[in-house]
Amino acid sequence: KNAGLLGFSIRRLSVEAPTRVACALARALSLIESGALLQEVAVVRGLAAVDAVLDDLAAGRGVGKYVVALCD
């Protein structure tokens, strides 16, 4: 497999480039409000299911966000 996770610190970016963050958040909220931006969220139950999700992502079949539920 060749898959990975990527993240960034919004807190640090807010300190280093507050205007950039404010503009990006305003644009994102505007897109959400207009219905132009839709975010699919899939809940995956348990860590055992994560391997299959990573396979899907590596194969280009992943869409939206995946949230791993560790308890009910």
Short mmCIF file of C-alpha atoms in Angstrom, two decimals:
data_model
loop_
_atom_site.label_atom_id
_atom_site.label_comp_id
_atom_site.label_asym_id
_atom_site.label_seq_id
_atom_site.Cartn_x
_atom_site.Cartn_y
_atom_site.Cartn_z
CA LYS A 1 0.00 0.00 0.00
CA ASN A 2 1.04 3.52 -0.62
CA ALA A 3 -1.34 5.63 1.45
CA GLY A 4 -0.85 8.29 4.04
CA LEU A 5 -2.49 10.91 6.17
CA LEU A 6 -1.94 14.62 5.86
CA GLY A 7 -2.76 17.34 8.34
CA PHE A 8 -1.92 20.86 9.31
CA SER A 9 -2.29 23.12 12.32
CA ILE A 10 -5.03 25.71 11.82
CA ARG A 11 -3.95 27.31 15.09
CA ARG A 12 -0.42 27.91 13.84
CA LEU A 13 -1.61 29.08 10.43
CA SER A 14 -4.00 31.50 12.18
CA VAL A 15 -1.05 33.03 14.01
CA GLU A 16 1.24 33.15 10.97
CA ALA A 17 -1.34 34.19 8.36
CA PRO A 18 -4.57 35.36 10.03
CA THR A 19 -5.89 37.20 6.96
CA ARG A 20 -5.38 34.15 4.79
CA VAL A 21 -7.24 31.94 7.27
CA ALA A 22 -10.10 34.44 7.63
CA CYS A 23 -10.52 34.68 3.84
CA ALA A 24 -10.42 30.91 3.41
CA LEU A 25 -12.98 30.33 6.17
CA ALA A 26 -15.30 33.02 4.77
CA ARG A 27 -15.08 31.44 1.32
CA ALA A 28 -15.70 27.93 2.65
CA LEU A 29 -18.72 29.08 4.69
CA SER A 30 -20.10 30.90 1.67
CA LEU A 31 -19.76 27.78 -0.49
CA ILE A 32 -21.46 25.65 2.15
CA GLU A 33 -24.28 28.17 2.59
CA SER A 34 -24.90 28.31 -1.18
CA GLY A 35 -24.96 24.52 -1.45
CA ALA A 36 -21.99 24.52 -3.84
CA LEU A 37 -19.83 22.57 -1.39
CA LEU A 38 -21.10 19.25 -0.17
CA GLN A 39 -19.03 17.03 2.11
CA GLU A 40 -19.76 13.35 2.32
CA VAL A 41 -18.91 11.76 5.66
CA ALA A 42 -18.60 8.00 6.09
CA VAL A 43 -18.46 6.52 9.58
CA VAL A 44 -16.21 3.47 9.86
CA ARG A 45 -16.78 1.26 12.91
CA GLY A 46 -13.61 0.18 14.71
CA LEU A 47 -9.92 0.19 13.89
CA ALA A 48 -10.21 -3.17 12.12
CA ALA A 49 -12.12 -1.44 9.28
CA VAL A 50 -9.45 1.19 8.68
CA ASP A 51 -7.28 -1.12 6.55
CA ALA A 52 -10.08 -1.51 3.99
CA VAL A 53 -10.63 2.26 3.93
CA LEU A 54 -6.93 2.83 3.23
CA ASP A 55 -7.13 0.29 0.39
CA ASP A 56 -10.06 2.22 -1.11
CA LEU A 57 -8.24 5.53 -0.78
CA ALA A 58 -5.08 4.12 -2.38
CA ALA A 59 -7.17 2.78 -5.28
CA GLY A 60 -8.87 6.15 -5.79
CA ARG A 61 -12.27 4.93 -4.58
CA GLY A 62 -12.42 7.15 -1.51
CA VAL A 63 -14.85 10.06 -1.51
CA GLY A 64 -15.37 12.61 1.25
CA LYS A 65 -14.27 12.27 4.83
CA TYR A 66 -13.91 9.11 6.88
CA VAL A 67 -14.48 9.14 10.63
CA VAL A 68 -13.43 6.14 12.71
CA ALA A 69 -15.90 5.41 15.52
CA LEU A 70 -14.09 3.63 18.33
CA CYS A 71 -17.20 3.17 20.48
CA ASP A 72 -20.97 3.42 20.06
#
